[in-house]
Amino acid sequence: MAMIAKKCPQYQVKIVDINAARIDAWNSDNLPVYEPGLKEVVESARGKNLFFGTDIDASIKEADIIFVSVNTPTKTFGFGAGKASDLQYLEKTARNILAASNSGKIVVEKSTLPVRTAESMERILNGSDKGFRFDIVSNPEFLAEGSAIADLENPDRVLIGGHQSKEGLAAVEEIAKIYANWVPRERIITTNLWSSELSKLTANAFLAQRISSVNSLSALCEKTGANIDEIANAIGKDSRIGSKFLKASIGFGGSCFKKDILNLVYLCEHYGLPEVAAYWESVVKINEWQTNRSVKRVLRSMFNTIAGKKVAVFGFAFKANTNDTRESPAHLVVRGLLEEQAIPVITDCKALPDARRDLSDVLDKVQLIEDPYEAAKDAHAILLCTEWQQYADLDWKKIYNSMSKPALVFDGRNILNGEELKKMGFEFISIGKA
Ligand code: UDX
């Protein structure tokens, strides 16, 4: 919304939330999320045509267009627990919109949702006798964390779905007009409502599938002497395959991939397609297997016992350039280390506050240290879990000298120069290399 405000001074953008502390943070110099370039975008529009507040009902009343961006986490209870999306916040928001409105509006689904959610939104919003109508439009967001601003400035595409009726098409055009202020028209794709809703889950499933595919073969590389980075490079040159999202790792994390695939799995089961469900579920299973087997490999390399040993974990965020730790493979790694009674010493460039929150039940068993050199001191091993460039640029000789010997480095992101590290004296293992 900040990008829309920046690019479209003729629109008034009002962001509302029930969480007052978060809104205060958005109004302050310390934004509640770390995202490169975001602060500048917010500051360029805040107070001019971008406002943050908690006056939800008044803001609903004023608005012509409402983007609904509430969270849709995986359900933890009842039918579909562990897979289906929990749509209670979405439904509450729809009821809130209806109750607070005294004129018709365009309601945009920005949250990632199961296909056909708009149907329930419509039943709630247009089921009353208020005398005006709401048009539902789907406009999924494809930005990735860490590169959000670049993704928004220059998106591969913007997707807008709506009903193919006169009113539906007019609503789609109204939303397309906003993006057309900076996105070339040919990159603004319009579809029917259900295609748009399902495209978001499909895009995330395909992206995650590429990572699981490459990670599954990384295990075969380790057994055979093939090198997964060389393979990724070789196959990525095939224009039909493409080079992106082929980086082997300890596993994908983040708030989207697992949640969205499980949601897709649930939908397939719901519509009586168990084979399709099983196919996509295997993407998540391989991902969990990849993280678990990484911990086991480290354990094997350390004489099968790490109890009482200090093990430094470099990176807790689910990827570089973000402080987001949701579904981070590093978190699973730390839990695995704790099960083996090791002493994890965690460092991260931005995510230590979130790590502290995630590990609040075991804070007496872990250490959180900002300085990676300090974190590595006296450690028996370093497990690199997040691909922060800062870690590739460290003085590894200095780190080697301060560690317990034999000193092991496990590069869970394949960003370090293994040959150099071995020359320094490190034992070195990485993903997908013998
Ligand atoms: C993802 C989608 O990319 C984005 O389009 C969607 O809107 C939200 O979900 P995000 O979760 O922010 O974005 O990050 P992404 O860059 O996709 O990375 C997801 C995970 O996959 C990270 O843990 C990352 O480290 C990992 N990854 C990514 C790999 O392990 N290998 C790769 O080659 C690429």
Tab-separated table of C-alpha atoms and ligand atoms in Angstrom:
chain	number	residue	atom	x	y	z
A	1	MET	CA	0.000	0.000	0.000
A	2	ALA	CA	2.962	2.278	0.668
A	3	MET	CA	4.138	1.686	-2.892
A	4	ILE	CA	0.676	2.513	-4.240
A	5	ALA	CA	0.676	5.703	-2.186
A	6	LYS	CA	4.124	6.633	-3.482
A	7	LYS	CA	3.274	5.964	-7.117
A	8	CYS	CA	-0.247	7.398	-7.072
A	9	PRO	CA	-0.400	10.754	-5.252
A	10	GLN	CA	-3.966	11.185	-6.510
A	11	TYR	CA	-5.143	8.338	-4.201
A	12	GLN	CA	-5.531	8.635	-0.440
A	13	VAL	CA	-4.260	5.427	1.180
A	14	LYS	CA	-5.296	4.623	4.730
A	15	ILE	CA	-3.919	1.531	6.472
A	16	VAL	CA	-5.859	0.306	9.486
A	17	ASP	CA	-5.198	-2.500	11.939
A	18	ILE	CA	-6.652	-3.688	15.241
A	19	ASN	CA	-3.113	-3.802	16.673
A	20	ALA	CA	-2.447	-0.276	17.974
A	21	ALA	CA	1.177	-1.001	18.893
A	22	ARG	CA	1.902	-2.034	15.345
A	23	ILE	CA	0.212	1.051	13.932
A	24	ASP	CA	2.292	3.197	16.323
A	25	ALA	CA	5.398	1.517	14.961
A	26	TRP	CA	4.323	2.247	11.378
A	27	ASN	CA	3.927	5.895	12.400
A	28	SER	CA	7.390	5.979	13.991
A	29	ASP	CA	10.991	5.860	12.787
A	30	ASN	CA	11.224	2.175	13.737
A	31	LEU	CA	9.008	0.300	11.285
A	32	PRO	CA	7.786	-3.047	12.602
A	33	VAL	CA	9.435	-5.056	9.794
A	34	TYR	CA	12.913	-4.925	8.346
A	35	GLU	CA	12.778	-4.737	4.575
A	36	PRO	CA	15.469	-2.993	2.516
A	37	GLY	CA	14.156	0.262	1.000
A	38	LEU	CA	10.750	0.116	2.712
A	39	LYS	CA	11.442	2.944	5.131
A	40	GLU	CA	12.225	5.335	2.280
A	41	VAL	CA	9.010	4.412	0.456
A	42	VAL	CA	6.906	4.845	3.602
A	43	GLU	CA	8.576	8.153	4.442
A	44	SER	CA	8.040	9.487	0.936
A	45	ALA	CA	4.260	9.249	1.308
A	46	ARG	CA	3.449	9.114	5.024
A	47	GLY	CA	1.481	12.140	6.168
A	48	LYS	CA	0.816	13.177	2.545
A	49	ASN	CA	-1.442	10.481	1.097
A	50	LEU	CA	-0.441	7.511	3.269
A	51	PHE	CA	-1.879	7.256	6.765
A	52	PHE	CA	-1.821	4.572	9.452
A	53	GLY	CA	-4.559	4.307	12.056
A	54	THR	CA	-6.853	2.140	14.138
A	55	ASP	CA	-10.161	3.815	13.281
A	56	ILE	CA	-11.371	0.859	11.255
A	57	ASP	CA	-15.086	1.624	11.000
A	58	ALA	CA	-14.608	5.246	9.944
A	59	SER	CA	-11.994	4.213	7.391
A	60	ILE	CA	-14.307	1.570	5.939
A	61	LYS	CA	-17.070	4.144	5.597
A	62	GLU	CA	-14.815	6.588	3.746
A	63	ALA	CA	-13.224	4.095	1.378
A	64	ASP	CA	-14.161	3.398	-2.231
A	65	ILE	CA	-11.801	0.444	-2.436
A	66	ILE	CA	-10.783	-1.845	0.427
A	67	PHE	CA	-7.769	-4.161	0.210
A	68	VAL	CA	-8.236	-6.987	2.699
A	69	SER	CA	-4.827	-8.166	3.876
A	70	VAL	CA	-5.605	-10.070	7.050
A	71	ASN	CA	-3.689	-13.205	7.948
A	72	THR	CA	-4.935	-16.615	6.835
A	73	PRO	CA	-2.807	-19.024	8.871
A	74	THR	CA	-3.042	-22.798	8.705
A	75	LYS	CA	-5.952	-24.055	10.813
A	76	THR	CA	-4.833	-25.618	14.074
A	77	PHE	CA	-8.197	-27.048	15.145
A	78	GLY	CA	-11.265	-28.853	13.830
A	79	PHE	CA	-11.796	-29.994	10.244
A	80	GLY	CA	-8.739	-29.525	8.057
A	81	ALA	CA	-6.452	-28.813	11.045
A	82	GLY	CA	-2.825	-28.674	9.916
A	83	LYS	CA	-3.690	-28.013	6.271
A	84	ALA	CA	-6.722	-25.823	5.576
A	85	SER	CA	-6.584	-22.036	5.882
A	86	ASP	CA	-8.127	-20.480	8.944
A	87	LEU	CA	-10.459	-17.928	7.405
A	88	GLN	CA	-11.967	-16.537	10.596
A	89	TYR	CA	-10.146	-13.177	10.315
A	90	LEU	CA	-11.233	-12.801	6.731
A	91	GLU	CA	-14.833	-13.524	7.593
A	92	LYS	CA	-14.770	-11.115	10.535
A	93	THR	CA	-13.365	-8.448	8.242
A	94	ALA	CA	-16.106	-9.032	5.667
A	95	ARG	CA	-18.763	-8.669	8.388
A	96	ASN	CA	-17.006	-5.567	9.688
A	97	ILE	CA	-17.012	-4.045	6.194
A	98	LEU	CA	-20.706	-4.747	5.778
A	99	ALA	CA	-21.633	-3.335	9.181
A	100	ALA	CA	-19.605	-0.137	8.818
A	101	SER	CA	-20.501	0.703	5.209
A	102	ASN	CA	-23.181	3.014	3.968
A	103	SER	CA	-22.245	2.787	0.291
A	104	GLY	CA	-21.081	0.135	-2.195
A	105	LYS	CA	-17.352	-0.577	-2.554
A	106	ILE	CA	-14.799	-2.693	-4.341
A	107	VAL	CA	-13.363	-5.254	-1.930
A	108	VAL	CA	-9.991	-6.620	-2.988
A	109	GLU	CA	-8.696	-9.969	-1.731
A	110	LYS	CA	-5.006	-9.278	-1.100
A	111	SER	CA	-4.489	-12.068	1.440
A	112	THR	CA	-3.534	-15.456	0.007
A	113	LEU	CA	-6.717	-17.484	-0.021
A	114	PRO	CA	-8.108	-20.836	-1.053
A	115	VAL	CA	-9.818	-20.877	-4.435
A	116	ARG	CA	-13.516	-19.887	-4.253
A	117	THR	CA	-13.130	-17.795	-1.094
A	118	ALA	CA	-14.689	-14.861	-2.929
A	119	GLU	CA	-17.908	-16.846	-3.027
A	120	SER	CA	-18.225	-16.742	0.775
A	121	MET	CA	-17.130	-13.094	0.870
A	122	GLU	CA	-19.892	-12.289	-1.580
A	123	ARG	CA	-22.507	-14.196	0.372
A	124	ILE	CA	-21.665	-12.168	3.458
A	125	LEU	CA	-21.278	-8.799	1.773
A	126	ASN	CA	-24.138	-8.988	-0.692
A	127	GLY	CA	-26.498	-11.092	1.410
A	128	SER	CA	-28.042	-8.150	3.239
A	129	ASP	CA	-30.739	-5.737	2.123
A	130	LYS	CA	-28.618	-2.630	2.560
A	131	GLY	CA	-29.421	-1.428	-0.940
A	132	PHE	CA	-25.885	-1.210	-2.346
A	133	ARG	CA	-23.492	-3.816	-3.734
A	134	PHE	CA	-19.914	-4.874	-3.168
A	135	ASP	CA	-17.728	-6.106	-6.005
A	136	ILE	CA	-15.083	-8.644	-5.070
A	137	VAL	CA	-11.763	-8.615	-6.899
A	138	SER	CA	-8.791	-10.932	-6.367
A	139	ASN	CA	-5.334	-9.308	-6.521
A	140	PRO	CA	-2.773	-11.715	-5.046
A	141	GLU	CA	0.638	-10.401	-4.049
A	142	PHE	CA	3.738	-12.072	-5.450
A	143	LEU	CA	6.476	-10.014	-3.771
A	144	ALA	CA	9.203	-11.898	-1.922
A	145	GLU	CA	10.650	-10.707	1.376
A	146	GLY	CA	14.081	-9.145	1.198
A	147	SER	CA	13.414	-7.934	-2.356
A	148	ALA	CA	9.903	-6.583	-1.781
A	149	ILE	CA	10.555	-3.035	-2.933
A	150	ALA	CA	12.241	-4.077	-6.187
A	151	ASP	CA	9.480	-6.648	-6.781
A	152	LEU	CA	6.806	-3.981	-6.306
A	153	GLU	CA	8.598	-1.337	-8.382
A	154	ASN	CA	9.062	-3.710	-11.261
A	155	PRO	CA	6.754	-6.721	-10.961
A	156	ASP	CA	6.905	-9.613	-13.445
A	157	ARG	CA	3.136	-9.275	-13.526
A	158	VAL	CA	0.213	-7.928	-11.574
A	159	LEU	CA	-2.739	-10.305	-11.466
A	160	ILE	CA	-6.314	-9.103	-11.095
A	161	GLY	CA	-9.264	-11.463	-11.188
A	162	GLY	CA	-12.941	-10.678	-11.179
A	163	HIS	CA	-16.325	-11.848	-12.315
A	164	GLN	CA	-16.795	-11.643	-16.051
A	165	SER	CA	-19.980	-9.587	-15.613
A	166	LYS	CA	-20.286	-5.885	-16.520
A	167	GLU	CA	-19.841	-4.849	-12.858
A	168	GLY	CA	-17.062	-7.393	-12.264
A	169	LEU	CA	-15.081	-6.217	-15.274
A	170	ALA	CA	-15.527	-2.576	-14.262
A	171	ALA	CA	-14.185	-3.357	-10.775
A	172	VAL	CA	-11.162	-5.157	-12.258
A	173	GLU	CA	-10.469	-2.136	-14.468
A	174	GLU	CA	-10.675	0.173	-11.439
A	175	ILE	CA	-7.875	-1.822	-9.739
A	176	ALA	CA	-5.869	-2.151	-12.971
A	177	LYS	CA	-5.952	1.661	-13.256
A	178	ILE	CA	-4.099	1.959	-9.940
A	179	TYR	CA	-1.195	-0.272	-11.018
A	180	ALA	CA	-1.103	1.277	-14.493
A	181	ASN	CA	0.405	4.352	-12.818
A	182	TRP	CA	3.759	2.559	-12.896
A	183	VAL	CA	3.339	-0.979	-14.286
A	184	PRO	CA	3.221	-1.410	-18.096
A	185	ARG	CA	-0.272	-2.477	-19.168
A	186	GLU	CA	0.960	-5.689	-20.795
A	187	ARG	CA	2.166	-6.855	-17.387
A	188	ILE	CA	-1.244	-6.341	-15.799
A	189	ILE	CA	-3.022	-9.651	-16.344
A	190	THR	CA	-6.747	-9.964	-15.809
A	191	THR	CA	-8.516	-13.299	-15.345
A	192	ASN	CA	-11.637	-14.740	-13.881
A	193	LEU	CA	-11.889	-14.696	-10.099
A	194	TRP	CA	-11.091	-18.368	-9.504
A	195	SER	CA	-8.019	-18.411	-11.752
A	196	SER	CA	-6.607	-15.447	-9.901
A	197	GLU	CA	-7.215	-17.012	-6.487
A	198	LEU	CA	-5.686	-20.318	-7.557
A	199	SER	CA	-2.705	-18.746	-9.372
A	200	LYS	CA	-1.175	-17.566	-6.141
A	201	LEU	CA	-1.173	-21.028	-4.555
A	202	THR	CA	0.074	-22.484	-7.833
A	203	ALA	CA	2.976	-20.032	-8.147
A	204	ASN	CA	4.164	-20.768	-4.629
A	205	ALA	CA	3.741	-24.512	-5.128
A	206	PHE	CA	5.826	-24.429	-8.333
A	207	LEU	CA	8.573	-22.337	-6.717
A	208	ALA	CA	8.765	-24.597	-3.683
A	209	GLN	CA	8.679	-27.666	-5.888
A	210	ARG	CA	11.827	-26.518	-7.692
A	211	ILE	CA	13.658	-26.214	-4.370
A	212	SER	CA	12.455	-29.620	-3.170
A	213	SER	CA	13.462	-31.141	-6.510
A	214	VAL	CA	16.969	-29.758	-6.310
A	215	ASN	CA	17.255	-30.609	-2.608
A	216	SER	CA	16.145	-34.202	-3.194
A	217	LEU	CA	18.905	-34.595	-5.771
A	218	SER	CA	21.447	-32.930	-3.491
A	219	ALA	CA	21.304	-36.136	-1.428
A	220	LEU	CA	22.110	-38.234	-4.490
A	221	CYS	CA	25.025	-35.907	-5.288
A	222	GLU	CA	26.486	-36.453	-1.831
A	223	LYS	CA	26.462	-40.219	-2.464
A	224	THR	CA	27.861	-40.133	-5.984
A	225	GLY	CA	30.396	-37.312	-6.206
A	226	ALA	CA	28.217	-35.160	-8.442
A	227	ASN	CA	27.950	-31.524	-7.359
A	228	ILE	CA	24.463	-30.000	-7.012
A	229	ASP	CA	25.626	-26.443	-7.804
A	230	GLU	CA	27.216	-27.652	-11.044
A	231	ILE	CA	24.046	-29.527	-11.917
A	232	ALA	CA	21.852	-26.520	-11.155
A	233	ASN	CA	24.046	-24.395	-13.389
A	234	ALA	CA	23.975	-26.965	-16.182
A	235	ILE	CA	20.222	-27.518	-16.174
A	236	GLY	CA	19.439	-23.849	-15.504
A	237	LYS	CA	20.984	-22.930	-18.846
A	238	ASP	CA	18.132	-24.786	-20.538
A	239	SER	CA	15.734	-21.938	-21.234
A	240	ARG	CA	12.818	-24.294	-20.677
A	241	ILE	CA	14.008	-24.835	-17.092
A	242	GLY	CA	15.516	-21.428	-16.265
A	243	SER	CA	18.164	-20.677	-13.671
A	244	LYS	CA	16.204	-19.218	-10.758
A	245	PHE	CA	15.123	-21.086	-7.616
A	246	LEU	CA	17.553	-23.954	-8.137
A	247	LYS	CA	19.771	-23.207	-5.167
A	248	ALA	CA	20.119	-26.249	-2.925
A	249	SER	CA	19.707	-25.437	0.769
A	250	ILE	CA	18.859	-26.870	4.159
A	251	GLY	CA	15.259	-26.321	3.112
A	252	PHE	CA	12.871	-23.530	2.270
A	253	GLY	CA	11.176	-21.545	5.012
A	254	GLY	CA	8.998	-18.488	5.237
A	255	SER	CA	5.386	-17.830	5.999
A	256	CYS	CA	4.106	-18.789	2.548
A	257	PHE	CA	5.424	-21.933	0.909
A	258	LYS	CA	4.481	-24.579	3.457
A	259	LYS	CA	1.199	-22.936	4.383
A	260	ASP	CA	0.119	-22.443	0.792
A	261	ILE	CA	1.069	-25.939	-0.364
A	262	LEU	CA	-0.746	-27.537	2.561
A	263	ASN	CA	-3.723	-25.421	1.683
A	264	LEU	CA	-3.501	-26.663	-1.912
A	265	VAL	CA	-3.270	-30.228	-0.608
A	266	TYR	CA	-6.373	-29.671	1.477
A	267	LEU	CA	-8.265	-28.237	-1.479
A	268	CYS	CA	-7.340	-31.223	-3.662
A	269	GLU	CA	-8.509	-33.609	-0.962
A	270	HIS	CA	-11.691	-31.618	-0.517
A	271	TYR	CA	-12.443	-31.829	-4.247
A	272	GLY	CA	-11.770	-35.588	-4.309
A	273	LEU	CA	-8.304	-35.528	-5.916
A	274	PRO	CA	-6.114	-37.568	-3.522
A	275	GLU	CA	-3.388	-38.267	-6.143
A	276	VAL	CA	-2.936	-34.557	-6.816
A	277	ALA	CA	-2.907	-33.890	-3.073
A	278	ALA	CA	-0.203	-36.521	-2.480
A	279	TYR	CA	1.918	-35.128	-5.323
A	280	TRP	CA	2.055	-31.651	-3.779
A	281	GLU	CA	2.331	-32.874	-0.213
A	282	SER	CA	5.576	-34.611	-1.140
A	283	VAL	CA	7.120	-31.159	-1.797
A	284	VAL	CA	6.639	-30.296	1.885
A	285	LYS	CA	7.759	-33.736	3.063
A	286	ILE	CA	11.029	-33.569	1.108
A	287	ASN	CA	11.639	-30.129	2.591
A	288	GLU	CA	11.305	-31.385	6.167
A	289	TRP	CA	13.452	-34.397	5.330
A	290	GLN	CA	16.160	-32.131	3.922
A	291	THR	CA	16.426	-30.091	7.126
A	292	ASN	CA	16.368	-33.165	9.366
A	293	ARG	CA	18.942	-35.041	7.368
A	294	SER	CA	21.207	-31.973	7.465
A	295	VAL	CA	21.236	-32.076	11.259
A	296	LYS	CA	21.980	-35.819	11.131
A	297	ARG	CA	24.898	-35.259	8.749
A	298	VAL	CA	26.422	-32.726	11.107
A	299	LEU	CA	25.939	-35.113	13.986
A	300	ARG	CA	27.669	-37.944	12.100
A	301	SER	CA	30.595	-35.667	11.280
A	302	MET	CA	31.003	-34.855	14.963
A	303	PHE	CA	31.536	-38.421	16.191
A	304	ASN	CA	27.775	-38.874	16.633
A	305	THR	CA	27.737	-36.862	19.799
A	306	ILE	CA	27.239	-33.158	20.278
A	307	ALA	CA	25.919	-33.249	23.846
A	308	GLY	CA	27.487	-30.415	25.826
A	309	LYS	CA	29.243	-29.036	22.731
A	310	LYS	CA	28.900	-25.433	21.723
A	311	VAL	CA	27.521	-25.217	18.179
A	312	ALA	CA	27.273	-21.801	16.501
A	313	VAL	CA	24.257	-21.220	14.260
A	314	PHE	CA	24.910	-18.482	11.696
A	315	GLY	CA	21.567	-17.045	10.677
A	316	PHE	CA	18.090	-17.542	12.107
A	317	ALA	CA	15.997	-15.669	9.507
A	318	PHE	CA	14.338	-17.874	6.881
A	319	LYS	CA	16.389	-16.120	4.182
A	320	ALA	CA	18.824	-13.223	3.925
A	321	ASN	CA	17.810	-9.550	4.063
A	322	THR	CA	14.846	-10.038	6.348
A	323	ASN	CA	14.226	-10.314	10.076
A	324	ASP	CA	11.411	-12.786	9.443
A	325	THR	CA	11.902	-16.145	11.141
A	326	ARG	CA	8.578	-17.791	10.341
A	327	GLU	CA	9.040	-21.463	9.400
A	328	SER	CA	12.777	-20.841	9.281
A	329	PRO	CA	14.806	-24.026	8.751
A	330	ALA	CA	17.308	-22.549	11.239
A	331	HIS	CA	14.662	-22.862	13.943
A	332	LEU	CA	14.255	-26.583	13.198
A	333	VAL	CA	18.034	-26.982	13.217
A	334	VAL	CA	18.251	-25.355	16.659
A	335	ARG	CA	15.520	-27.645	17.980
A	336	GLY	CA	17.423	-30.613	16.570
A	337	LEU	CA	20.609	-29.468	18.278
A	338	LEU	CA	18.756	-29.089	21.573
A	339	GLU	CA	17.385	-32.614	21.299
A	340	GLU	CA	20.989	-33.782	21.093
A	341	GLN	CA	21.756	-31.642	24.144
A	342	ALA	CA	24.188	-29.392	22.296
A	343	ILE	CA	24.503	-25.720	23.273
A	344	PRO	CA	23.337	-23.654	20.283
A	345	VAL	CA	24.852	-20.181	20.041
A	346	ILE	CA	22.756	-18.222	17.579
A	347	THR	CA	23.720	-15.153	15.652
A	348	ASP	CA	21.842	-13.236	12.938
A	349	CYS	CA	22.223	-9.871	11.227
A	350	LYS	CA	18.606	-8.797	11.879
A	351	ALA	CA	16.547	-11.624	13.377
A	352	LEU	CA	17.801	-11.990	16.959
A	353	PRO	CA	14.732	-10.297	18.538
A	354	ASP	CA	12.439	-12.691	16.660
A	355	ALA	CA	14.712	-15.625	17.521
A	356	ARG	CA	14.420	-14.699	21.185
A	357	ARG	CA	10.627	-14.774	20.876
A	358	ASP	CA	10.583	-18.095	18.956
A	359	LEU	CA	12.902	-19.745	21.472
A	360	SER	CA	11.275	-18.262	24.585
A	361	ASP	CA	10.618	-21.749	26.005
A	362	VAL	CA	14.308	-22.726	25.843
A	363	LEU	CA	16.117	-19.440	26.460
A	364	ASP	CA	18.073	-21.021	29.312
A	365	LYS	CA	19.526	-23.567	26.884
A	366	VAL	CA	20.578	-21.323	24.000
A	367	GLN	CA	22.752	-18.251	23.620
A	368	LEU	CA	21.937	-15.323	21.324
A	369	ILE	CA	24.946	-13.261	20.315
A	370	GLU	CA	25.045	-10.422	17.833
A	371	ASP	CA	28.714	-10.663	16.879
A	372	PRO	CA	29.409	-13.776	14.746
A	373	TYR	CA	33.048	-13.853	15.881
A	374	GLU	CA	31.897	-13.999	19.507
A	375	ALA	CA	29.298	-16.658	18.644
A	376	ALA	CA	31.947	-18.872	17.031
A	377	LYS	CA	34.425	-18.593	19.890
A	378	ASP	CA	35.133	-22.035	21.430
A	379	ALA	CA	32.430	-23.629	19.258
A	380	HIS	CA	33.042	-27.117	17.850
A	381	ALA	CA	30.998	-26.376	14.759
A	382	ILE	CA	29.355	-23.587	12.793
A	383	LEU	CA	26.095	-24.300	11.004
A	384	LEU	CA	25.402	-21.642	8.406
A	385	CYS	CA	21.625	-21.560	8.021
A	386	THR	CA	20.895	-18.164	6.407
A	387	GLU	CA	22.691	-16.865	3.334
A	388	TRP	CA	23.590	-13.395	4.681
A	389	GLN	CA	26.381	-11.992	2.501
A	390	GLN	CA	28.018	-10.775	5.724
A	391	TYR	CA	28.810	-14.400	6.591
A	392	ALA	CA	30.566	-15.078	3.310
A	393	ASP	CA	32.661	-11.942	3.931
A	394	LEU	CA	33.857	-12.877	7.453
A	395	ASP	CA	37.518	-13.348	8.376
A	396	TRP	CA	37.309	-17.141	8.515
A	397	LYS	CA	40.945	-17.590	9.536
A	398	LYS	CA	40.259	-15.492	12.624
A	399	ILE	CA	37.182	-17.623	13.317
A	400	TYR	CA	39.156	-20.851	12.872
A	401	ASN	CA	41.760	-19.731	15.398
A	402	SER	CA	39.115	-19.080	18.067
A	403	MET	CA	37.226	-22.382	17.727
A	404	SER	CA	37.589	-25.769	19.432
A	405	LYS	CA	39.347	-28.319	17.224
A	406	PRO	CA	38.517	-30.151	15.066
A	407	ALA	CA	36.512	-27.165	13.818
A	408	LEU	CA	33.611	-28.003	11.532
A	409	VAL	CA	31.727	-25.724	9.164
A	410	PHE	CA	28.450	-26.902	7.692
A	411	ASP	CA	27.384	-24.586	4.892
A	412	GLY	CA	23.632	-25.062	4.665
A	413	ARG	CA	23.362	-22.497	1.846
A	414	ASN	CA	26.400	-23.247	-0.292
A	415	ILE	CA	27.723	-19.695	-0.140
A	416	LEU	CA	31.174	-20.276	1.356
A	417	ASN	CA	34.391	-21.151	-0.426
A	418	GLY	CA	34.860	-24.694	0.867
A	419	GLU	CA	38.304	-25.196	-0.669
A	420	GLU	CA	39.663	-22.089	1.078
A	421	LEU	CA	38.129	-23.123	4.382
A	422	LYS	CA	39.626	-26.591	4.131
A	423	LYS	CA	43.046	-25.063	3.484
A	424	MET	CA	42.653	-23.059	6.704
A	425	GLY	CA	42.123	-26.292	8.593
A	426	PHE	CA	38.337	-26.494	8.801
A	427	GLU	CA	36.425	-29.690	8.281
A	428	PHE	CA	33.864	-28.591	5.751
A	429	ILE	CA	30.552	-30.000	4.590
A	430	SER	CA	27.995	-28.398	2.361
A	431	ILE	CA	24.794	-29.368	0.598
A	432	GLY	CA	24.910	-31.698	-2.389
A	433	LYS	CA	28.645	-32.228	-2.556
A	434	ALA	CA	30.482	-35.392	-1.606
B	1	UDX	C1	7.629	-16.456	-1.566
B	1	UDX	C2	7.424	-16.243	-3.070
B	1	UDX	O1	8.702	-16.176	-3.717
B	1	UDX	C3	6.640	-14.965	-3.316
B	1	UDX	O2	6.361	-14.819	-4.694
B	1	UDX	C4	5.326	-15.020	-2.540
B	1	UDX	O3	4.614	-13.819	-2.715
B	1	UDX	C5	5.599	-15.267	-1.078
B	1	UDX	O4	6.378	-16.460	-0.909
B	1	UDX	P1	9.279	-15.480	0.285
B	1	UDX	O5	8.714	-16.533	1.170
B	1	UDX	O6	9.375	-14.087	0.792
B	1	UDX	O7	8.439	-15.387	-1.087
B	1	UDX	O8	10.775	-15.895	-0.111
B	1	UDX	P2	11.460	-16.746	-1.287
B	1	UDX	O9	12.516	-15.904	-1.881
B	1	UDX	O10	10.495	-17.341	-2.211
B	1	UDX	O11	12.212	-17.879	-0.465
B	1	UDX	C6	11.497	-18.897	0.235
B	1	UDX	C7	12.466	-19.879	0.859
B	1	UDX	O12	13.100	-20.674	-0.149
B	1	UDX	C8	13.604	-19.225	1.643
B	1	UDX	O13	13.842	-19.977	2.819
B	1	UDX	C9	14.773	-19.312	0.691
B	1	UDX	O14	16.010	-19.283	1.352
B	1	UDX	C10	14.498	-20.658	0.027
B	1	UDX	N1	15.130	-20.806	-1.288
B	1	UDX	C11	14.812	-19.947	-2.310
B	1	UDX	C12	16.005	-21.865	-1.522
B	1	UDX	O15	16.290	-22.666	-0.621
B	1	UDX	N2	16.546	-22.024	-2.779
B	1	UDX	C13	16.247	-21.177	-3.814
B	1	UDX	O16	16.783	-21.396	-4.916
B	1	UDX	C14	15.362	-20.105	-3.564
